[in-house]
Short mmCIF file of N, CA and C in Angstrom, two decimals:
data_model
loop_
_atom_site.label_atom_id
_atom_site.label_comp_id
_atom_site.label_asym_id
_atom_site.label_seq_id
_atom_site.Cartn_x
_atom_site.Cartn_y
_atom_site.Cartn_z
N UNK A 1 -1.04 24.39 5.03
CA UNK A 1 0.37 24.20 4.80
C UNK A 1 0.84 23.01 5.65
N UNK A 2 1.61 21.92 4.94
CA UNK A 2 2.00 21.00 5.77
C UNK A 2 2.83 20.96 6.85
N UNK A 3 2.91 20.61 8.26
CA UNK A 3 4.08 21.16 8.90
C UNK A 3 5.18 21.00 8.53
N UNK A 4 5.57 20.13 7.82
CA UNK A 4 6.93 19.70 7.72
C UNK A 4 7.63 20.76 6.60
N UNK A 5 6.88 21.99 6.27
CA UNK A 5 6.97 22.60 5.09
C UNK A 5 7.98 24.34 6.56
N UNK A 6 7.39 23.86 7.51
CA UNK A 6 7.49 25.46 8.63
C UNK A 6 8.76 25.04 8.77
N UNK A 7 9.54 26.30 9.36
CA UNK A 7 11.12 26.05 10.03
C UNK A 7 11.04 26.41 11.44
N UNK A 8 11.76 26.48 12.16
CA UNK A 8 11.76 26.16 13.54
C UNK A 8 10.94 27.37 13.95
N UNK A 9 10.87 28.83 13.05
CA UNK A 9 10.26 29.62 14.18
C UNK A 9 8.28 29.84 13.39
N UNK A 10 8.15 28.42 12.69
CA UNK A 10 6.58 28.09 12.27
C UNK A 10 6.46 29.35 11.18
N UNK A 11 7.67 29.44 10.37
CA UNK A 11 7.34 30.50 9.08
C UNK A 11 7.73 29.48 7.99
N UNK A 12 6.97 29.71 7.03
CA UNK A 12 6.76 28.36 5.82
C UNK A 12 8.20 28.79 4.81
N UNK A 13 8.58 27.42 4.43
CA UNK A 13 10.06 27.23 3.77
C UNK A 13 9.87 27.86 2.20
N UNK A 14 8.94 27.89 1.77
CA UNK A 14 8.14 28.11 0.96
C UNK A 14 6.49 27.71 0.41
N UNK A 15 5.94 28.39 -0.56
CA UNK A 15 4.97 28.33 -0.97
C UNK A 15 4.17 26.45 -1.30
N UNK A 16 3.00 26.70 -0.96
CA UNK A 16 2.34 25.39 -1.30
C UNK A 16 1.02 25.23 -2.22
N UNK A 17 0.84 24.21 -3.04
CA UNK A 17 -0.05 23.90 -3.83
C UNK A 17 -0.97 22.73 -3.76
N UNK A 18 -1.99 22.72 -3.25
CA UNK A 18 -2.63 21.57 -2.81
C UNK A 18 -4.19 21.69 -3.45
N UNK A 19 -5.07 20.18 -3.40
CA UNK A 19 -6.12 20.24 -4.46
C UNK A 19 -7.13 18.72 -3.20
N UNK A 20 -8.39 19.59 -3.31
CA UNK A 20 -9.33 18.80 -2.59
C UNK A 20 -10.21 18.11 -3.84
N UNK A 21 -10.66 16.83 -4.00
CA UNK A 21 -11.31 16.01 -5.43
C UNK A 21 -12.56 15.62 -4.47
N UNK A 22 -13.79 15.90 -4.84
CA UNK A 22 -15.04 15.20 -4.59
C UNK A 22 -16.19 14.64 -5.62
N UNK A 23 -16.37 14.02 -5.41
CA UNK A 23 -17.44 13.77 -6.32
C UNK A 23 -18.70 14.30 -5.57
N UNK A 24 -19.82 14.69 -6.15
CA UNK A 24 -20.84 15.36 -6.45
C UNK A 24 -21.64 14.01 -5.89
N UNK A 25 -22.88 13.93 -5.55
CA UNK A 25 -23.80 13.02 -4.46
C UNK A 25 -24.13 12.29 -5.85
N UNK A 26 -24.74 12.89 -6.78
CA UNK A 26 -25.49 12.56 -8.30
C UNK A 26 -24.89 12.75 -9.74
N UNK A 27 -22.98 12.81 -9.03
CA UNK A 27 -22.43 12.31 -10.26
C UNK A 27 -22.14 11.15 -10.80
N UNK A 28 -22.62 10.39 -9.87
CA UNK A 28 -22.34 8.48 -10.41
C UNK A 28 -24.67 8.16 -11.22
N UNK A 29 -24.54 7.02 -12.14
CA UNK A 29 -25.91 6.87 -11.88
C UNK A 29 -26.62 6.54 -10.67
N UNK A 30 -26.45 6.05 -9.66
CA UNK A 30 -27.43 6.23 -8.83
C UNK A 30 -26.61 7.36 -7.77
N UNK A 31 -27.67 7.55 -6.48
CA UNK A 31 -27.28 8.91 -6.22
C UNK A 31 -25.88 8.23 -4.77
N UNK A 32 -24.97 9.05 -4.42
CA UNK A 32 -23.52 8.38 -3.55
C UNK A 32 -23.97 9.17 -2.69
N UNK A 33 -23.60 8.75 -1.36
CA UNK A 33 -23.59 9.51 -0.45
C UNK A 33 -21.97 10.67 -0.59
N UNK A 34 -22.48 11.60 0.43
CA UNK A 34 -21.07 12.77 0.70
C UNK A 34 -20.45 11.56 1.24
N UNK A 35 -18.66 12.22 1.02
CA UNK A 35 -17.92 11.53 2.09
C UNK A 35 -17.67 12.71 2.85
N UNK A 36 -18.14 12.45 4.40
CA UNK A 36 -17.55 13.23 5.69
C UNK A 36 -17.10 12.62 6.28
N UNK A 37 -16.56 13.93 7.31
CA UNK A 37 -15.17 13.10 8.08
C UNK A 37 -13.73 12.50 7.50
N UNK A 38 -13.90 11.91 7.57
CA UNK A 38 -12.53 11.38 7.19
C UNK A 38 -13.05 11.09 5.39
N UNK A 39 -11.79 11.13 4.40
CA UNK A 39 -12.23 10.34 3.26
C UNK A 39 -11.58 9.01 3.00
N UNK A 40 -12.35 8.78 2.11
CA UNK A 40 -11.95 7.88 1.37
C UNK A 40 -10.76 7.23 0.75
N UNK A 41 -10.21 5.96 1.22
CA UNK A 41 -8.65 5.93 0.13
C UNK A 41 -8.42 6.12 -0.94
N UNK A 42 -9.46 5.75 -1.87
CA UNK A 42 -9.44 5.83 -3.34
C UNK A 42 -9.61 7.70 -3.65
N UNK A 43 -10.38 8.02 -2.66
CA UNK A 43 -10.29 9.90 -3.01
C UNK A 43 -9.27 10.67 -2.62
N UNK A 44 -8.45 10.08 -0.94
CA UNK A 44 -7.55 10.32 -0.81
C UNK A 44 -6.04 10.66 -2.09
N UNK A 45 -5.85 9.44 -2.48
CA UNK A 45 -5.22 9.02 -4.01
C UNK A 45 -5.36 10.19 -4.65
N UNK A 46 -6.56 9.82 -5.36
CA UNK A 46 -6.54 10.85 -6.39
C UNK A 46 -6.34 12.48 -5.97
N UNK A 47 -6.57 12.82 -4.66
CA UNK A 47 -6.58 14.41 -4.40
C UNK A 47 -4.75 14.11 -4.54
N UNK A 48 -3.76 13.45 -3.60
CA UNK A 48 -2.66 13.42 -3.90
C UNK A 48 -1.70 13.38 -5.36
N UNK A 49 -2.27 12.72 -6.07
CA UNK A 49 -2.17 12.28 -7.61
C UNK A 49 -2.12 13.96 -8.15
N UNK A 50 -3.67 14.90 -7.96
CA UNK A 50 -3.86 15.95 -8.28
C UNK A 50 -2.99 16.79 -8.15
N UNK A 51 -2.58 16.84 -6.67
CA UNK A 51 -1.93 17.72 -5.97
C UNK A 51 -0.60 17.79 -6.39
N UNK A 52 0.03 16.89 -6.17
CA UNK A 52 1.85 15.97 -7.01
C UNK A 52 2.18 17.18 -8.68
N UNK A 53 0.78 16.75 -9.33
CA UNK A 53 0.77 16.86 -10.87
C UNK A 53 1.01 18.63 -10.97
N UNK A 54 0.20 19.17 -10.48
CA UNK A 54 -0.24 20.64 -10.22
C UNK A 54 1.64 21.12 -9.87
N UNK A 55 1.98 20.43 -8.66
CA UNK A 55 3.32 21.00 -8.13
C UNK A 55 4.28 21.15 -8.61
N UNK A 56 4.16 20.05 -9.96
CA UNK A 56 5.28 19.75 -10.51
C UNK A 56 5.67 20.53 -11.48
N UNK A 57 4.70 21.52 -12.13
CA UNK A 57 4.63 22.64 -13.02
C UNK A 57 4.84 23.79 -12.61
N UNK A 58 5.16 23.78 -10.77
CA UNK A 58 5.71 25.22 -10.41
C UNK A 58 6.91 25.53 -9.51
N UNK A 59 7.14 26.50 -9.46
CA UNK A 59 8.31 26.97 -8.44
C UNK A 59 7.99 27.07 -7.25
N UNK A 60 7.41 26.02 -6.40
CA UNK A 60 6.97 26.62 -4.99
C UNK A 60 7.69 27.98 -4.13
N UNK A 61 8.94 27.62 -4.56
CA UNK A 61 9.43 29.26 -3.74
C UNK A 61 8.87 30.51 -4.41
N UNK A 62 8.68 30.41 -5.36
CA UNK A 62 8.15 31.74 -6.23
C UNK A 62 6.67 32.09 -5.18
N UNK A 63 6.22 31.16 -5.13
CA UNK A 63 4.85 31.31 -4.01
C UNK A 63 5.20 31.98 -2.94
N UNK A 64 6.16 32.00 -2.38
CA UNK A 64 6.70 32.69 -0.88
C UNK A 64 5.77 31.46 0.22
N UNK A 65 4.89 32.82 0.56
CA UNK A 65 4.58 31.89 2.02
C UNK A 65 2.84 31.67 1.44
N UNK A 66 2.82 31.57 0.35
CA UNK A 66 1.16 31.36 0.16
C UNK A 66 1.26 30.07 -0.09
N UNK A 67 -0.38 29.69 0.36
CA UNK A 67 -0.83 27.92 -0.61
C UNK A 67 -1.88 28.24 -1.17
N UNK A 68 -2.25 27.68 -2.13
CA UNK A 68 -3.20 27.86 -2.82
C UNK A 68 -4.03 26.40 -3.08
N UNK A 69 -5.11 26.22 -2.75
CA UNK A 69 -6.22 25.16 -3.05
C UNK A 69 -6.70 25.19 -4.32
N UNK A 70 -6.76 23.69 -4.71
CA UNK A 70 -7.92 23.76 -6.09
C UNK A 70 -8.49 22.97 -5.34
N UNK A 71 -9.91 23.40 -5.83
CA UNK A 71 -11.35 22.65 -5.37
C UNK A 71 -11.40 21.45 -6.86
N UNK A 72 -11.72 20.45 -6.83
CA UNK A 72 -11.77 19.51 -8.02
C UNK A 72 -13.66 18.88 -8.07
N UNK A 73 -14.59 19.49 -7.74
CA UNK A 73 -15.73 18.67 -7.63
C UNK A 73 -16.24 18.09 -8.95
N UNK A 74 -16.36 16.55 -9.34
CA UNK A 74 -16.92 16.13 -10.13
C UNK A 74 -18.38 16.27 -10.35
N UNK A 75 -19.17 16.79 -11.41
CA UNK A 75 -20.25 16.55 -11.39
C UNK A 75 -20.74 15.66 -12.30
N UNK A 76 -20.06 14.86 -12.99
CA UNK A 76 -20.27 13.95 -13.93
C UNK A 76 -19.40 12.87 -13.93
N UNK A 77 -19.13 12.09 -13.34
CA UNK A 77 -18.38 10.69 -13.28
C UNK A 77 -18.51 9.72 -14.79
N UNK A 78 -17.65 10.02 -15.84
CA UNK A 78 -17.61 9.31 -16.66
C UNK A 78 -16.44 8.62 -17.01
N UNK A 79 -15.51 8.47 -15.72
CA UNK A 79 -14.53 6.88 -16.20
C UNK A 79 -13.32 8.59 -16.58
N UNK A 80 -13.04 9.88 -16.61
CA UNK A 80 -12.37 10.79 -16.87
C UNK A 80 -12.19 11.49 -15.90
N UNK A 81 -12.75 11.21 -14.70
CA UNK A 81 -12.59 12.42 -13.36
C UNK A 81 -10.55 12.88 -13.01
N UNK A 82 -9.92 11.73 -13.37
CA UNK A 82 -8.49 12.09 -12.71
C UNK A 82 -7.89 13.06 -13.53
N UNK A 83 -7.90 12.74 -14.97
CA UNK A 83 -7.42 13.62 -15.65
C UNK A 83 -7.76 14.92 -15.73
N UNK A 84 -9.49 14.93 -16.15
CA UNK A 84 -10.24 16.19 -15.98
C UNK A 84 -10.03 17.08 -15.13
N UNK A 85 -9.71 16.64 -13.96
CA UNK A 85 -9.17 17.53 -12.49
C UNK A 85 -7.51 17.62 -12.56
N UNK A 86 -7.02 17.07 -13.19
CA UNK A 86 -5.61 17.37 -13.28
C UNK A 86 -5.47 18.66 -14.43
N UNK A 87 -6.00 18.39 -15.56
CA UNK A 87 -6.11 19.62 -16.72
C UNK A 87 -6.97 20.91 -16.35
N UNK A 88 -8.04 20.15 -15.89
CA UNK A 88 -8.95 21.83 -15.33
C UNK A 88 -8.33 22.18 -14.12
N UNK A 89 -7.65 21.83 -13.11
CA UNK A 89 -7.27 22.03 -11.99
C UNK A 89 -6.05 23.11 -12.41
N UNK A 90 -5.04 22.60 -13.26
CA UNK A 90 -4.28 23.63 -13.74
C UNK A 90 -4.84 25.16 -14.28
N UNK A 91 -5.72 24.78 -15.03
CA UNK A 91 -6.41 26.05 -15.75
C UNK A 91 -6.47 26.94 -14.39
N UNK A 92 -7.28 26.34 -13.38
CA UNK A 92 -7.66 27.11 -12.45
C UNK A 92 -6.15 27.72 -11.76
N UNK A 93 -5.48 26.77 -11.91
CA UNK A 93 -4.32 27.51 -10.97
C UNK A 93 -3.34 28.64 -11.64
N UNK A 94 -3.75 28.59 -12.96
CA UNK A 94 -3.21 29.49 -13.96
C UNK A 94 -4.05 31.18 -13.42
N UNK A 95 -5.20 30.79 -13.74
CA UNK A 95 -6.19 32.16 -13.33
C UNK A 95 -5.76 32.85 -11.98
N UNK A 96 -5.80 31.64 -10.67
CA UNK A 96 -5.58 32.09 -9.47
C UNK A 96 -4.27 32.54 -9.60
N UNK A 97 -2.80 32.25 -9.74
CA UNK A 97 -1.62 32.73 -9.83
C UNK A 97 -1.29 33.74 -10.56
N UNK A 98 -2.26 33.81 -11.62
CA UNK A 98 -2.02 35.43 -12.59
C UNK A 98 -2.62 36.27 -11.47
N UNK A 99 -4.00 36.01 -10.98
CA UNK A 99 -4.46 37.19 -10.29
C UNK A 99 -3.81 37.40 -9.19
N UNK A 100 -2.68 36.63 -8.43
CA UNK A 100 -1.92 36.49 -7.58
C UNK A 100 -1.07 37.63 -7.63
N UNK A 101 -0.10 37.72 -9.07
CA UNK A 101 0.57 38.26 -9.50
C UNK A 101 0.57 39.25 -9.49
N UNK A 102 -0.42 39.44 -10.91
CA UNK A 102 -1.26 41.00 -11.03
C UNK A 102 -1.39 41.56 -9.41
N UNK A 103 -1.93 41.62 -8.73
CA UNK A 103 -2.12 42.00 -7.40
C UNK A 103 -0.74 42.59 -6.50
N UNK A 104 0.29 41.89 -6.78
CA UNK A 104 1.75 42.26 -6.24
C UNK A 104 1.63 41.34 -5.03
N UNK A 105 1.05 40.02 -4.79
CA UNK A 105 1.53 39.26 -3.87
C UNK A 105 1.92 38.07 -4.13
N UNK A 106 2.86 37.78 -5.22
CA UNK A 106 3.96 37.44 -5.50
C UNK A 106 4.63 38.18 -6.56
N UNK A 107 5.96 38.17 -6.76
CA UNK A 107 7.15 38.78 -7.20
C UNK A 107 6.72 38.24 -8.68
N UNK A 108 7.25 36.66 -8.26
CA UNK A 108 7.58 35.67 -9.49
C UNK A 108 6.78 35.32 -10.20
N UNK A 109 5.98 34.94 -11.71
CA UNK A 109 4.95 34.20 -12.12
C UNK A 109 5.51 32.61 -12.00
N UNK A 110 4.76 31.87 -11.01
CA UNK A 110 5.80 30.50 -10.77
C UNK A 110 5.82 29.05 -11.33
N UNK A 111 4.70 29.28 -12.87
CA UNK A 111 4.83 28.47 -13.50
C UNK A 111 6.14 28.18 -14.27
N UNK A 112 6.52 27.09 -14.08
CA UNK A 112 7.43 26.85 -15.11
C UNK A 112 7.36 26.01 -16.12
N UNK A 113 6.18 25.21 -16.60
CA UNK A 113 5.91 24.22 -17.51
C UNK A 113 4.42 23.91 -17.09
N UNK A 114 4.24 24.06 -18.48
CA UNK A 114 2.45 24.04 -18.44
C UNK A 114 2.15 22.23 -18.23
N UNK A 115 1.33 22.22 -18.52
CA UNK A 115 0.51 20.59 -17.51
C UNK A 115 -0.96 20.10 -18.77
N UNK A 116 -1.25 19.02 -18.71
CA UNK A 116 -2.46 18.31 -18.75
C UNK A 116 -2.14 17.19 -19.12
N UNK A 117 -3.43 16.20 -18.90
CA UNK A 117 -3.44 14.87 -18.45
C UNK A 117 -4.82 14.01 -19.59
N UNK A 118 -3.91 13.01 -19.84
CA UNK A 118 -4.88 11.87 -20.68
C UNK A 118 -4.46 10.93 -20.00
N UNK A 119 -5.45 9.70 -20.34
CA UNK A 119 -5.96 8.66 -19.85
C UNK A 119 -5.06 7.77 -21.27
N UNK A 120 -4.42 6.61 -20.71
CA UNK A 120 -3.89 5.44 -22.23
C UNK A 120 -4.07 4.57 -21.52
N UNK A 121 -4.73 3.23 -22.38
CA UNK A 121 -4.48 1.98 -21.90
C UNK A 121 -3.72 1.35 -22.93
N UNK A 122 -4.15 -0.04 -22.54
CA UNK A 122 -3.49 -1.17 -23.45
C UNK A 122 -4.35 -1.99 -23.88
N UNK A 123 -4.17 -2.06 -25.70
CA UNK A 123 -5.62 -2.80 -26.12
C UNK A 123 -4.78 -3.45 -27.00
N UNK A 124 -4.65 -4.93 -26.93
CA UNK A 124 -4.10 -5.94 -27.73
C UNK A 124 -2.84 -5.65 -27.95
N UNK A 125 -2.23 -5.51 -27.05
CA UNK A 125 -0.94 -4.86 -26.67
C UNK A 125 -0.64 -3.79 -26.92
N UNK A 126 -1.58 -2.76 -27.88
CA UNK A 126 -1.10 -1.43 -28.34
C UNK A 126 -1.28 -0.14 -26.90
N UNK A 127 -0.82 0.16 -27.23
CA UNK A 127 -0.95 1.88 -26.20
C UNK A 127 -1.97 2.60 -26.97
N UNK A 128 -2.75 2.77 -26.63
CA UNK A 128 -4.36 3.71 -27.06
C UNK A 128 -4.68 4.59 -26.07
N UNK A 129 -5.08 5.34 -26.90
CA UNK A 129 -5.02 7.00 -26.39
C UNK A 129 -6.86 7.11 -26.00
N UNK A 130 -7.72 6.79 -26.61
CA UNK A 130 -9.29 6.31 -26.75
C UNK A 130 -9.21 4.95 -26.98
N UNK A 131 -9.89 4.40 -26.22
CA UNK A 131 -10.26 3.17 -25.94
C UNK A 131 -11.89 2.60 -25.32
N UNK A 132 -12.45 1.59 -25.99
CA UNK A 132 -13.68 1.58 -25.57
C UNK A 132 -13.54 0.33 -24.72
N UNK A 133 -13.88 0.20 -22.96
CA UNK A 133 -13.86 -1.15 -22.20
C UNK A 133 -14.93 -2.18 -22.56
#
């Protein structure tokens, strides 16, 4: 939970939703090292990107005082990792928050607008939805 999320006596303002993105050692063609320690800017990004997208589809107060993690590990790096972890990342947070629910440790179901993510570029000025580089 971020601090800036606690109130003066370190009890959370509400609920949080946050998402860790890795790539896999042998999801690129040749094999990547782990990142430890500290990460990466470009992974940094995208876990934030993840995290933003995920939040924006819920009621954090409905959460109360829970956070909930999505794990995002790529095992296949094909030019789709941001989205893929933004759409499956939801799925997952759908499962974890029902079983949340179901359970009686939260009140609220705190989705309020479902989520997923495509990739568009620009090909001869058009907006394309599939695109080959």
């Amino acid at each position: 939970m971020p601090d800036w999320l606690l109130d003066e006596q370190n009890n959370p303002r509400h609920g949080w939703i946050t998402a860790e993105y890795g790539m896999l050692p042998r999801s690129t063609g040749s094999r990547r090292r782990r990142e430890t320690g500290t990460i990466q800017g470009r992974t940094q990004e995208i876990q934030r990107l993840i995290g933003r997208s995920l939040r924006s589809a819920a009621n954090l107060h409905s959460l109360e005082k829970h956070t909930v993690w999505i794990d995002c590990d790529v095992i296949q790096a094909d030019g789709g990792t941001r989205t893929a972890s933004i759409t499956g990342g939801f799925v997952a947070l759908i499962y974890a928050l029902r079983k949340m629910h179901d359970k009686g440790d939260i009140k609220e179901f705190p989705v309020k607008e479902f989520l997923a993510a495509i990739s568009v570029g620009i090909v001869k000025k058009a907006a394309c939805f599939r695109f080959e580089l």
